[in-house]
Short mmCIF file of C-alpha atoms and ligand atoms in Angstrom, two decimals:
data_model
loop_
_atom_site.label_atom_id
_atom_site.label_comp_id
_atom_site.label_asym_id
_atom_site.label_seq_id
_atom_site.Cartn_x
_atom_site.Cartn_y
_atom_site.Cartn_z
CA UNK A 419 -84.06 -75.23 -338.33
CA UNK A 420 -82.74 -76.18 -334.83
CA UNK A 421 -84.22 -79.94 -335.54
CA UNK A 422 -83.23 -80.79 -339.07
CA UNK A 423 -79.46 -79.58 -338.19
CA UNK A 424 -79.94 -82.22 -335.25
CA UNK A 425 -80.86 -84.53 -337.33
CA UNK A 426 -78.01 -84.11 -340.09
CA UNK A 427 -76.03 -84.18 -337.26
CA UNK A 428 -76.93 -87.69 -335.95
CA UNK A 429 -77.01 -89.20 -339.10
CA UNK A 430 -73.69 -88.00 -339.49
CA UNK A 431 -72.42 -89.19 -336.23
CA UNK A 432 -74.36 -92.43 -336.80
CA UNK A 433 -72.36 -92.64 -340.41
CA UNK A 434 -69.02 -92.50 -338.58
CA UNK A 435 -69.72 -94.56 -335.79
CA UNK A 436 -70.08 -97.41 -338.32
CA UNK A 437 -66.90 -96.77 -340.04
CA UNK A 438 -65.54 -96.62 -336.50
CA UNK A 439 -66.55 -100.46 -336.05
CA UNK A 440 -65.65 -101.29 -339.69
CA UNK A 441 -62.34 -100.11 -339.13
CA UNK A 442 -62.31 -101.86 -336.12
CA UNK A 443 -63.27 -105.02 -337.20
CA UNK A 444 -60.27 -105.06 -340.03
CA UNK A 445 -58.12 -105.04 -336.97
CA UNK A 446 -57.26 -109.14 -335.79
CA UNK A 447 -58.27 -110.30 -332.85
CA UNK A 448 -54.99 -111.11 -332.14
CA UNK A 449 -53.37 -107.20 -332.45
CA UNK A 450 -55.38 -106.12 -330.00
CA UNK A 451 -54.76 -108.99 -327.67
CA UNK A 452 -51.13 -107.84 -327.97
CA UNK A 453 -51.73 -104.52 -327.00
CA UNK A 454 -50.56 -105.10 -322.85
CA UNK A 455 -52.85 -102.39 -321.65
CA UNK A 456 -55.70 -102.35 -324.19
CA UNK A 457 -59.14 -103.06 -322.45
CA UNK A 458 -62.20 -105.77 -323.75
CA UNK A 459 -63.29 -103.84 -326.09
CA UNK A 460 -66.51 -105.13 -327.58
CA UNK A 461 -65.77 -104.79 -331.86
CA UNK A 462 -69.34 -105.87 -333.06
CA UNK A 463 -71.86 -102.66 -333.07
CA UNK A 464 -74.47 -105.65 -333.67
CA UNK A 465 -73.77 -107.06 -329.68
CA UNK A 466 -74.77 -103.89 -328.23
CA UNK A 467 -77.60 -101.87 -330.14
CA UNK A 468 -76.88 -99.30 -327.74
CA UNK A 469 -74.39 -97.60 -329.66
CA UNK A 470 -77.25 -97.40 -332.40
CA UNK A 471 -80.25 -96.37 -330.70
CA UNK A 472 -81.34 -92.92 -330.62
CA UNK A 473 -81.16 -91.62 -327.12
CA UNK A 474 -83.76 -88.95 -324.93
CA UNK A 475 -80.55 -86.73 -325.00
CA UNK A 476 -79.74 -86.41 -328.57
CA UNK A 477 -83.17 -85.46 -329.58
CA UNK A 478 -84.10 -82.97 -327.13
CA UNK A 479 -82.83 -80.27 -325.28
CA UNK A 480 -80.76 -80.75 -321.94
CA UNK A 481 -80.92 -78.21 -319.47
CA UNK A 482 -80.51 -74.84 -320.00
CA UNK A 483 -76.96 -73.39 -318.80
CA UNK A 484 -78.34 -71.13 -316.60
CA UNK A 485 -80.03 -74.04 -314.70
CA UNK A 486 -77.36 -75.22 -311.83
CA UNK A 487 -75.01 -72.14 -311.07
CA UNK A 488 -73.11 -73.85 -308.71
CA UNK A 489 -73.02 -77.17 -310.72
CA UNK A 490 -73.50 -81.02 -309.43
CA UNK A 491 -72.54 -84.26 -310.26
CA UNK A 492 -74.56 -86.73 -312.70
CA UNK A 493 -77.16 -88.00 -310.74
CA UNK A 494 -75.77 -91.27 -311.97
CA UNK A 495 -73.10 -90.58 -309.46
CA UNK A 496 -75.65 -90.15 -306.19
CA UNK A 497 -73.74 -93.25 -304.57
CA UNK A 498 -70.41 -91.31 -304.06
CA UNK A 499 -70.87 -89.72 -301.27
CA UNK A 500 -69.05 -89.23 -297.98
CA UNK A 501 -70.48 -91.55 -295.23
CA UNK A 502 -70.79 -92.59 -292.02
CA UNK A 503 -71.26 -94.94 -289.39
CA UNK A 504 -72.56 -95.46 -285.31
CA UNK A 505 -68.84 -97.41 -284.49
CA UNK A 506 -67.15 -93.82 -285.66
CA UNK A 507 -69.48 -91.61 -283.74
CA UNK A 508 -69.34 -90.54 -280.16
CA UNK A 509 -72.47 -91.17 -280.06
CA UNK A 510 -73.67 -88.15 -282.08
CA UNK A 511 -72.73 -86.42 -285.57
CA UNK A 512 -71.47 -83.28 -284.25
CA UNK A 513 -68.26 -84.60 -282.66
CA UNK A 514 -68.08 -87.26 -285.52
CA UNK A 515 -66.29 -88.04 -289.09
CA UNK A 516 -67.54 -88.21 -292.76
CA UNK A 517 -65.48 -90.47 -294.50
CA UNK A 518 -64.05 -90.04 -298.13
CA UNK A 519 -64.45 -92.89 -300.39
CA UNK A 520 -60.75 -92.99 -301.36
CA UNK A 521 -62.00 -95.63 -303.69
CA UNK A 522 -63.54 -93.58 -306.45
CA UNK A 523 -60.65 -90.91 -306.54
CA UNK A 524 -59.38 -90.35 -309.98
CA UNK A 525 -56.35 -89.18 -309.72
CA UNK A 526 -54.67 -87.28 -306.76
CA UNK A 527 -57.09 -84.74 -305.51
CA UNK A 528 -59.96 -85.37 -304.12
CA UNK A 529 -63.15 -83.12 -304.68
CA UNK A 530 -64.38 -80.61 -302.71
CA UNK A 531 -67.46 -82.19 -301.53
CA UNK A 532 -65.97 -85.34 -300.76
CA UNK A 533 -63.02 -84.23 -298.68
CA UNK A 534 -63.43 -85.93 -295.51
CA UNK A 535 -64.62 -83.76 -292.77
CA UNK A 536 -63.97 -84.04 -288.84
CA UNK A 537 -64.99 -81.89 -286.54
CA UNK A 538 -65.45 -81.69 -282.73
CA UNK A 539 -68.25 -79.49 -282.85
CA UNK A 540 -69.79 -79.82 -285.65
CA UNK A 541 -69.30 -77.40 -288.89
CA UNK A 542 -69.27 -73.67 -287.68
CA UNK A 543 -70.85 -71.75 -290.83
CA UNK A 544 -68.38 -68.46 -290.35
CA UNK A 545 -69.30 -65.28 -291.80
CA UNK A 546 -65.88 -64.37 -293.29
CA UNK A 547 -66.25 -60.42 -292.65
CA UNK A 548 -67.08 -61.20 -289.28
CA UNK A 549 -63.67 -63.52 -288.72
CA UNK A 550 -60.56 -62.22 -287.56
CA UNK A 551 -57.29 -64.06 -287.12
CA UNK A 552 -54.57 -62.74 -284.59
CA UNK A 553 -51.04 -63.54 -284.33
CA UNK A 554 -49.33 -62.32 -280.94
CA UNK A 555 -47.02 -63.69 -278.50
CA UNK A 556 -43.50 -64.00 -279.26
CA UNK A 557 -43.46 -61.85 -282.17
CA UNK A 558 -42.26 -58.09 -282.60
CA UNK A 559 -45.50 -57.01 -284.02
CA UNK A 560 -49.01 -58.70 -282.88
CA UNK A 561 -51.52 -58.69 -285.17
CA UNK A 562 -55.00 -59.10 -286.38
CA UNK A 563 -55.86 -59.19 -289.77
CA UNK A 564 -58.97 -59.49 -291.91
CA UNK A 565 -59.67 -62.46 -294.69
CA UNK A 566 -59.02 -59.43 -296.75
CA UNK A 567 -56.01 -58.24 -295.46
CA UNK A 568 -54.32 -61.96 -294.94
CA UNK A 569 -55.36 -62.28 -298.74
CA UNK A 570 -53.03 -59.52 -299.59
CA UNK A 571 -50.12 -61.79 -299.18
CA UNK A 572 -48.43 -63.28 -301.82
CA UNK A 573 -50.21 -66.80 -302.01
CA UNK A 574 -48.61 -70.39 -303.10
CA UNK A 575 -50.63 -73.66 -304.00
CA UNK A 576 -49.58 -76.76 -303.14
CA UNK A 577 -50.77 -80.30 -302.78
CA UNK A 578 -51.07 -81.82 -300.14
CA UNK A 579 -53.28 -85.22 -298.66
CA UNK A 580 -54.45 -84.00 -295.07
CA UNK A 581 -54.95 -87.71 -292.41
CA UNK A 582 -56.56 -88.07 -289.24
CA UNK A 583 -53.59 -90.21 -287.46
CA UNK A 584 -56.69 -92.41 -286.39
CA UNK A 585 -57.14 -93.67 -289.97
CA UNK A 586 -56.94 -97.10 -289.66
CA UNK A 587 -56.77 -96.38 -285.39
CA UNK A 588 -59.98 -99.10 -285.24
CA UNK A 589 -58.12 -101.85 -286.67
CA UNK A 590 -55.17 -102.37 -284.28
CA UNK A 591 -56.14 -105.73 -282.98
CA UNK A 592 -57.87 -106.80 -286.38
CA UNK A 593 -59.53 -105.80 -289.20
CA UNK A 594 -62.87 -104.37 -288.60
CA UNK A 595 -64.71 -102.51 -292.08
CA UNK A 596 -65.61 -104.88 -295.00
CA UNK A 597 -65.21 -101.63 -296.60
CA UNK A 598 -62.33 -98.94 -297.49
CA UNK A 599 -64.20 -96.24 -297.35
CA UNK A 600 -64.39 -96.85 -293.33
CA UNK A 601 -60.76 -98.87 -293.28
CA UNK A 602 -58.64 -95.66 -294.67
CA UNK A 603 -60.89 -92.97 -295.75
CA UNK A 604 -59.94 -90.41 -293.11
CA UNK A 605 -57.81 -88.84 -295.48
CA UNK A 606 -58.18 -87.00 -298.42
CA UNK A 607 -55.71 -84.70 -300.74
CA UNK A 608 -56.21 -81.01 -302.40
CA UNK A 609 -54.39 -78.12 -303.60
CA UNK A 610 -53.89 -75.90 -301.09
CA UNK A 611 -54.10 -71.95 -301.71
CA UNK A 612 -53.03 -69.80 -299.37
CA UNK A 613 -49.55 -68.20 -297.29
CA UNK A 614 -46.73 -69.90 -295.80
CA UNK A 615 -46.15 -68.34 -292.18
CA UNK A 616 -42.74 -67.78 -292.51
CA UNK A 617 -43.82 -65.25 -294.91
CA UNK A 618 -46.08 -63.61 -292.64
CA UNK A 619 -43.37 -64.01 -289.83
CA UNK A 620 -40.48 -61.74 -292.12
CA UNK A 621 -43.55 -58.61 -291.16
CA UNK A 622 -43.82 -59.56 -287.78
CA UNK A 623 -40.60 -60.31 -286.61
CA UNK A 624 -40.49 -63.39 -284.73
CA UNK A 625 -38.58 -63.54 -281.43
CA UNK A 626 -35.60 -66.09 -280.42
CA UNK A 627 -37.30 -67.82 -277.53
CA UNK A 628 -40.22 -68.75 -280.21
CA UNK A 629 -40.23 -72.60 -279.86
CA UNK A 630 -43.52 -73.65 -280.61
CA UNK A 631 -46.92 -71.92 -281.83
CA UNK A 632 -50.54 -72.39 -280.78
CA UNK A 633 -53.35 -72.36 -283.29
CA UNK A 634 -56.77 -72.37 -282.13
CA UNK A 635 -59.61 -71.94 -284.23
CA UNK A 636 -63.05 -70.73 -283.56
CA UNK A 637 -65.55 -73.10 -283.64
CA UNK A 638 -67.23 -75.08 -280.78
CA UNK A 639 -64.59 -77.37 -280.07
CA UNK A 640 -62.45 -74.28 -280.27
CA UNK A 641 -59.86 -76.96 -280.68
CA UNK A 642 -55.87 -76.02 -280.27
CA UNK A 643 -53.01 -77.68 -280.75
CA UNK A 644 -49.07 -76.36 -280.67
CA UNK A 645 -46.67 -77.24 -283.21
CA UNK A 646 -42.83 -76.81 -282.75
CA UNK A 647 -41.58 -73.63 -284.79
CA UNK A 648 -39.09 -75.65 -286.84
CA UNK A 649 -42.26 -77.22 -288.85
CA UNK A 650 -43.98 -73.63 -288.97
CA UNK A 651 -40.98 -72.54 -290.20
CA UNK A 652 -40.40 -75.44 -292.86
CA UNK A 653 -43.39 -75.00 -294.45
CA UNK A 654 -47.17 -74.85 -292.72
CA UNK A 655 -49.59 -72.44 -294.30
CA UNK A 656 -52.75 -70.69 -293.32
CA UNK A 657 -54.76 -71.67 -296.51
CA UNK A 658 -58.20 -70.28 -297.93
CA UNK A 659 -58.50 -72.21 -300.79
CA UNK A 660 -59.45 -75.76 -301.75
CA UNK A 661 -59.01 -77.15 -305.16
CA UNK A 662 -59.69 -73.39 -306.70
CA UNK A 663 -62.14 -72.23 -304.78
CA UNK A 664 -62.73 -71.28 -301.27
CA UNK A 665 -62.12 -73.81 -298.85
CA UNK A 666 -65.70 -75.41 -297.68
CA UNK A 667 -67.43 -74.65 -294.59
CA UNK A 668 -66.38 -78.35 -294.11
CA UNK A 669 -62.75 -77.62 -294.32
CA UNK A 670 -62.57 -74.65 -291.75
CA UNK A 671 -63.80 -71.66 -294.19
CA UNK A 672 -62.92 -68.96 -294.33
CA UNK A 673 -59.14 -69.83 -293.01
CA UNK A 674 -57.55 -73.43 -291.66
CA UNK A 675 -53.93 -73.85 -290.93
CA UNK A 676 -52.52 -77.19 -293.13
CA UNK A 677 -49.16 -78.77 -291.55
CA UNK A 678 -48.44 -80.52 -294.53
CA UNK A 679 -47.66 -84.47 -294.22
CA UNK A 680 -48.23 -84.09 -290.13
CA UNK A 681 -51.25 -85.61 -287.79
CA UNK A 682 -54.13 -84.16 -289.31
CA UNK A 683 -55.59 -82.52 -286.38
CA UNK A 684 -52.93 -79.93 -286.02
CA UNK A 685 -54.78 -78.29 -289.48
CA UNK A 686 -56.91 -76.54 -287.14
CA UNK A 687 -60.34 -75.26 -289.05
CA UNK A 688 -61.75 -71.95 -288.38
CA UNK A 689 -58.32 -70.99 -287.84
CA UNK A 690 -58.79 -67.57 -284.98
CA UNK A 691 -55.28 -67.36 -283.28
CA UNK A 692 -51.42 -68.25 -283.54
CA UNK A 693 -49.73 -67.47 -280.75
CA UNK A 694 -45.81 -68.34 -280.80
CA UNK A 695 -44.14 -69.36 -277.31
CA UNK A 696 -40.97 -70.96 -275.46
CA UNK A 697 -43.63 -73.58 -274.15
CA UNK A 698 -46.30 -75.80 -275.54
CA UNK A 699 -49.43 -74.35 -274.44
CA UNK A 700 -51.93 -77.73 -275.02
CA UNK A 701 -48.84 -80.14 -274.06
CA UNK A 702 -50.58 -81.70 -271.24
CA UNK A 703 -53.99 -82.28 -272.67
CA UNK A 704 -52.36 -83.12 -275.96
CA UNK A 705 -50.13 -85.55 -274.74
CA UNK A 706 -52.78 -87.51 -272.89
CA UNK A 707 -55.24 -87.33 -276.14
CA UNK A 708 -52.74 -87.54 -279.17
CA UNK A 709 -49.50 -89.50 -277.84
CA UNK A 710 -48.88 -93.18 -279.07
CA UNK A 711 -48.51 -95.63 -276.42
CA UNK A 712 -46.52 -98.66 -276.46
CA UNK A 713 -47.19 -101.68 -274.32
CA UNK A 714 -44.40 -100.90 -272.24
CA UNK A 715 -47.01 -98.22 -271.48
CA UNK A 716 -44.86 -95.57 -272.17
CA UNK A 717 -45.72 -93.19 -274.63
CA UNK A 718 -44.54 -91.45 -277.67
CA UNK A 719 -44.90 -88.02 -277.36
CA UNK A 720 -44.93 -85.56 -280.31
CA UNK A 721 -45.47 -88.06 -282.65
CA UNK A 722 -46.48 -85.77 -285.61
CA UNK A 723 -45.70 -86.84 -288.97
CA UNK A 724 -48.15 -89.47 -290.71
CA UNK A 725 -45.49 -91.95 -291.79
CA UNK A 726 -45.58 -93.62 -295.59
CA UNK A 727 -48.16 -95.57 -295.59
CA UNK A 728 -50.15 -97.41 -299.10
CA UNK A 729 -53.70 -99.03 -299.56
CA UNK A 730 -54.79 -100.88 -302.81
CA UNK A 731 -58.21 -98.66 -303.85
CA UNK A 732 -58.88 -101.08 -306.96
CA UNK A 733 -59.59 -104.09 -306.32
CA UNK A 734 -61.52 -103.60 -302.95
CA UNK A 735 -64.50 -104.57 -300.56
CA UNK A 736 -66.30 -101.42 -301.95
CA UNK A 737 -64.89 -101.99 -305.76
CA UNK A 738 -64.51 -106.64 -306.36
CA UNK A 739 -63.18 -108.46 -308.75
CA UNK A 740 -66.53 -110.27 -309.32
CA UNK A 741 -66.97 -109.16 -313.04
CA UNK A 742 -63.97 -110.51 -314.22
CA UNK A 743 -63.67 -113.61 -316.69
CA UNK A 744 -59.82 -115.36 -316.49
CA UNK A 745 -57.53 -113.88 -318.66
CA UNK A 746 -58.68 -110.55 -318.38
CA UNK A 747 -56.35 -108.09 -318.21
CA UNK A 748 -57.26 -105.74 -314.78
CA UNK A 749 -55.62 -102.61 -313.70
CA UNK A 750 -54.86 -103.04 -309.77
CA UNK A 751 -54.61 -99.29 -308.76
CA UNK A 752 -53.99 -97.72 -305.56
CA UNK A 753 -52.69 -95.02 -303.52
CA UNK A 754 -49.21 -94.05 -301.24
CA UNK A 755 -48.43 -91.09 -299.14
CA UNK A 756 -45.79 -90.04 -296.75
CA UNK A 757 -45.90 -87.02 -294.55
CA UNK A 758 -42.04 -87.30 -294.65
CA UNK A 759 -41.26 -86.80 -298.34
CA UNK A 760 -41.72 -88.39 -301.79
CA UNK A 761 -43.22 -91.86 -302.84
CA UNK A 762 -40.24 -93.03 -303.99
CA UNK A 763 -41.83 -96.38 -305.29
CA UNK A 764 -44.64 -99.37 -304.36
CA UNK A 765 -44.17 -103.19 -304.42
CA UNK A 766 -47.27 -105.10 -304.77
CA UNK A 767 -47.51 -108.58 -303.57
CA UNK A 768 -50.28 -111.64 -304.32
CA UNK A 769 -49.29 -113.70 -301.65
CA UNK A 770 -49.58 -112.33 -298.53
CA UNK A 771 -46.06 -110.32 -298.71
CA UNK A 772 -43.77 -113.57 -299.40
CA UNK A 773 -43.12 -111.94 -302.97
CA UNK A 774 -43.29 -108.78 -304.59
CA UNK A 775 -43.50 -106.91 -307.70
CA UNK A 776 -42.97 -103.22 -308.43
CA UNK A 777 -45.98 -101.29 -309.45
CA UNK A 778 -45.15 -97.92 -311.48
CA UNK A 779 -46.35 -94.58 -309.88
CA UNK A 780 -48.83 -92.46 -312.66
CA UNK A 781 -49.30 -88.78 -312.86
CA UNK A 782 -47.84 -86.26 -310.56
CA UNK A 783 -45.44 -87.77 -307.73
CA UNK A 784 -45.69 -84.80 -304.94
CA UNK A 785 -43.81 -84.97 -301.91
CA UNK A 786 -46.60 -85.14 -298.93
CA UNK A 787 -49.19 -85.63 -301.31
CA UNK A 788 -51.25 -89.04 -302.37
CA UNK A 789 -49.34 -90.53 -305.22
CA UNK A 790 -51.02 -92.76 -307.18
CA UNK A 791 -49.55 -96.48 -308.33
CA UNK A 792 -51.15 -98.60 -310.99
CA UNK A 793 -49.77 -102.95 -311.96
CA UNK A 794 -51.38 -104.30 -315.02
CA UNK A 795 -52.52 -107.53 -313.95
CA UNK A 796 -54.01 -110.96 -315.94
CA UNK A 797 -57.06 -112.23 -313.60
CA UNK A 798 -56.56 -115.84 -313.34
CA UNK A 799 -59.67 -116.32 -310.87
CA UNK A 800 -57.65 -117.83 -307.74
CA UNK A 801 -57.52 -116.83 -304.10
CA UNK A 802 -55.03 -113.94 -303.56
CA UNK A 803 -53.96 -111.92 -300.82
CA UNK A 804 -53.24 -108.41 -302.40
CA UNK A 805 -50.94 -106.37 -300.66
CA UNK A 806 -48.92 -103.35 -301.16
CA UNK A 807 -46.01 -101.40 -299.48
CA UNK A 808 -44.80 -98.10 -300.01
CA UNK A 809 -41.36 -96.73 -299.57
CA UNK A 810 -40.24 -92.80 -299.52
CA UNK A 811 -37.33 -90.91 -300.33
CA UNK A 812 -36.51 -90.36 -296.33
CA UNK A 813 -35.60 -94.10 -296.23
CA UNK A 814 -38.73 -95.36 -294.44
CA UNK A 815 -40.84 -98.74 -295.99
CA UNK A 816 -44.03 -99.89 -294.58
CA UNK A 817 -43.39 -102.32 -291.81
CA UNK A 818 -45.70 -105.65 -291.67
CA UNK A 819 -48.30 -105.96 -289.35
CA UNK A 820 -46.41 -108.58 -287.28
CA UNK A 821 -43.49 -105.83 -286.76
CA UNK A 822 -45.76 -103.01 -286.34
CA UNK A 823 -47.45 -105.56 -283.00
CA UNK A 824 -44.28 -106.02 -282.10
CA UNK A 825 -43.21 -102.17 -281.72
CA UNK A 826 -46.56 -100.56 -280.74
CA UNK A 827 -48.81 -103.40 -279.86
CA UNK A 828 -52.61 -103.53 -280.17
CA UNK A 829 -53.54 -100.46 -277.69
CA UNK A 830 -53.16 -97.40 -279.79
CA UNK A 831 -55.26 -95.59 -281.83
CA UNK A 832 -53.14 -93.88 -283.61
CA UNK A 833 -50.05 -94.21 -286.71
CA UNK A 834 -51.52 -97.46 -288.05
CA UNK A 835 -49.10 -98.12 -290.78
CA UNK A 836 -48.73 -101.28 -291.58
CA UNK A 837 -49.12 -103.01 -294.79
CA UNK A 838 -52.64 -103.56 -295.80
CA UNK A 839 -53.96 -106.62 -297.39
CA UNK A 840 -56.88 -107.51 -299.48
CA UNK A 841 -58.16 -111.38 -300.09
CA UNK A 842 -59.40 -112.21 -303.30
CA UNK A 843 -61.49 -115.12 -303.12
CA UNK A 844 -61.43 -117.46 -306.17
CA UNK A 845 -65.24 -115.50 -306.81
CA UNK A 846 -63.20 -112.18 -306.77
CA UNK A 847 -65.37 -111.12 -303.69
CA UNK A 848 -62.48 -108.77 -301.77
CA UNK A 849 -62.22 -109.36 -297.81
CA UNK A 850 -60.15 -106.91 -295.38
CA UNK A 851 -57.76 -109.25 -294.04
CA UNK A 852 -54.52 -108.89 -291.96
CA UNK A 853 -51.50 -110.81 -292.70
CA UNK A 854 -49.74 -112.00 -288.88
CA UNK A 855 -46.59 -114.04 -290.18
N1 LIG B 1204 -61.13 -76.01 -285.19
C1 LIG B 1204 -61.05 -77.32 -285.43
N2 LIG B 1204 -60.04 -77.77 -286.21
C2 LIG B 1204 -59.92 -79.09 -286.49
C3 LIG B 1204 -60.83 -80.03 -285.95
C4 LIG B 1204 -61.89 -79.52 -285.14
O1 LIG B 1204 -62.75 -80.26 -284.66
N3 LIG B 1204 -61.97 -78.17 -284.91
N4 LIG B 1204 -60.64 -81.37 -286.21
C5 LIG B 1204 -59.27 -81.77 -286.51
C6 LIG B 1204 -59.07 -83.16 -286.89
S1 LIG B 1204 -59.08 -84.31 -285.64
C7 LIG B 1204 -58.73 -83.52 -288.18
S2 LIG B 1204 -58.31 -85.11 -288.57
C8 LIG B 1204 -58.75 -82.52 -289.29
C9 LIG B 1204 -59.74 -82.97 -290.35
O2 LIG B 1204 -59.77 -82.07 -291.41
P1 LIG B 1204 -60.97 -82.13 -292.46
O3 LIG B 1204 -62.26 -82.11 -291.70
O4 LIG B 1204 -60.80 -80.97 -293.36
O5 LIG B 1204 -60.81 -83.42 -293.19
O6 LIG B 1204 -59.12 -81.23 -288.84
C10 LIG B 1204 -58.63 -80.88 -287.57
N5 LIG B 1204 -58.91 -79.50 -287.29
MO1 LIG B 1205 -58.32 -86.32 -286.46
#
């Protein structure tokens, strides 16, 4: 029964795949040339029997749906994957960094099991009725709740990219990775479930001298940091969920604070305590580890917000041009953020940054989020130095690399901003490259 209504089916599929391609085919060559953002599109079912053939999959069952609970990806997908390598490691991968390969995002958000993951002590596994989180110090009423009772809040979502201010931090004095994934993938972007804590502040009553607040999570590293209370106040959030669903061990389950747009390290995972204060608690120890210095050798301290910043994902090291044939029409594609506000547009340039071009911004444009910018471009198969620069609706642009020298120098590690540039060899092999004029 099962088989013959399989079969009908094919033949019936097979039937209007063919008047697919001879509809296709009554179509000239030359409509679909004019089409600006139409694709090769191969219109002879004859070049690629493929489309034919009877396939493993149409003629017997797949898997049954009880079979993967908690599903996977295709295995055809095995080679996305988070990675790492020695140069990012302290020499272990405990304190270390998995980095997301921006480069295969779709989209703004990145999934769950590629988000990229740092940790200074590796990833504490937290059972959630064991976890507590306490809020005390300058409030009226110190706390501790369970995950239940935090839950019992009225939650928001939001998206928001998360960045380690050292994305990038390797490459001061020159490019480094032949690779995005290790140039700019310590960053990633989610929505965000969870309670902003100047909702949780209206119950607990939060005193005048309150200046900053210390968050310290759990783990090994038990890692703090303090954060001035006009930010916790603007809009940070204790979140416990990540792209609808809990957030991953990974991510600080069962609870992680997320200072949206700010230095990624104040998101502390495995979130245990907020303390507010009239002084910064970690201000030493933070200002040694997290200030920028200039080559004046003074430093920059509270330097928090990751400032708007763009990388071109498509074409790249990881993703060349190498397929292409001249005249084919090739989407560049690539993504901005500021941790000040809104994209507010991107310029793309082919030479270096002596000309530009306005890309358009696709889907959702989210202040403090990734935003995604796409140029439709006609391969021509010469040497190019891709670039792109990013400008938000606070008024800041992307500096070049010669101004960013200039300002910071070569020491730091953090706050690399400036505009990135790909060359595209007349091959359409991609090379990280940095433009100094
Ligand atoms: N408790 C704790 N929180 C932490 C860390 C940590 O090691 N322990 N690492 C921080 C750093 S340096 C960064 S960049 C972000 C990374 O977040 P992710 O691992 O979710 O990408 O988490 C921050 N929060
Ligand atoms: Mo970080």
């Amino acid at each position: 029964m099962t088989k013959i209504s399989k079969a009908s089916q094919t033949e019936k599929q097979q039937s209007s795949r063919r008047d697919f391609f001879r509809k296709t085919a009554a179509y000239s060559v030359s409509a679909l040339a004019a089409a600006s953002v139409m694709a090769p599109v191969k219109i002879n079912a004859e070049d690629d029997p493929a489309i034919m053939e009877e396939k493993k999959w149409g003629t017997t069952f797949g898997y049954p749906v009880t079979h993967n609970l908690y599903g996977q990806p295709s295995p055809y997908e095995h080679i996305v994957t988070r990675r790492n390598t020695k140069l990012l490691s302290s020499g272990n991968y405990y304190a270390s960094i998995a980095m997301c390969p921006i480069h295969e995002s779709m989209g703004i958000i990145t999934p769950n099991g590629l988000f990229f993951s740092r940790s200074h002590g590796g990833t504490a596994e937290i059972d959630p009725n064991e976890h507590r989180l306490m809020i005390h110090g300058l409030v009226e009423k110190p706390l501790v709740l369970t995950m239940d009772e935090l839950k019992k809040y009225p939650s928001v979502s939001r998206i928001h990219f998360i960045e380690c201010p050292a994305n990038g931090g390797p490459e001061w004095r020159g490019p480094q990775f032949p690779s995005i994934q290790f140039a700019k993938g310590m960053m990633s972007c989610a929505e965000w479930t969870g309670v902003y804590i100047k909702d949780i502040l209206k119950d607990l009553g939060l005193k005048k001298e309150a200046r900053w607040m210390l968050a310290e999570g759990v783990d090994n590293s038990h890692m703090g940091r303090t954060i001035p209370i006009d930010k916790v106040l603007d809009d940070a959030m204790i979140v416990w969920g990540q792209n609808g669903e809990a957030l991953r061990p990974e991510q600080g389950y069962p609870i992680r604070l997320l200072v949206p747009g700010w230095e990624g390290n104040l998101c502390v995972k495995w979130l245990g305590r907020l303390e507010f204060a009239s002084e910064p608690f970690y201000a030493k120890e933070e200002t040694a580890k997290y200030s920028a210095l200039k080559p004046s050798g003074k430093a920059i301290q509270h330097f928090y917000a990751n400032e708007v910043n763009s990388v071109i994902t498509s074409p790249c090291p990881d993703k060349p041009w190498t397929d292409l044939k001249k005249g084919d029409l090739v989407e560049i594609e690539g993504l901005a953020w500021s941790g000040m506000g809104t994209i507010e547009g991107v310029d793309i340039s082919f030479d270096g940054g002596k000309n530009w071009v306005e890309a358009s911004l696709k889907g959702l444009v989210l202040p403090k989020a990734w935003t995604r910018f796409s140029f439709m471009y006609k391969y021509e198969g010469k040497p190019l130095l891709l670039s792109s620069r990013a400008r938000d609706d606070a008024g800041h642009i992307q500096p070049t690399v010669k101004h960013e020298r200039e300002v910071m120098g070569v020491e730091s590690v953090y706050h690399r901003n400036g505009i990135f540039t790909w060359e595209v060899t007349a091959k359409g092999e991609v090379n990280n490259v940095q433009v100094l004029s």
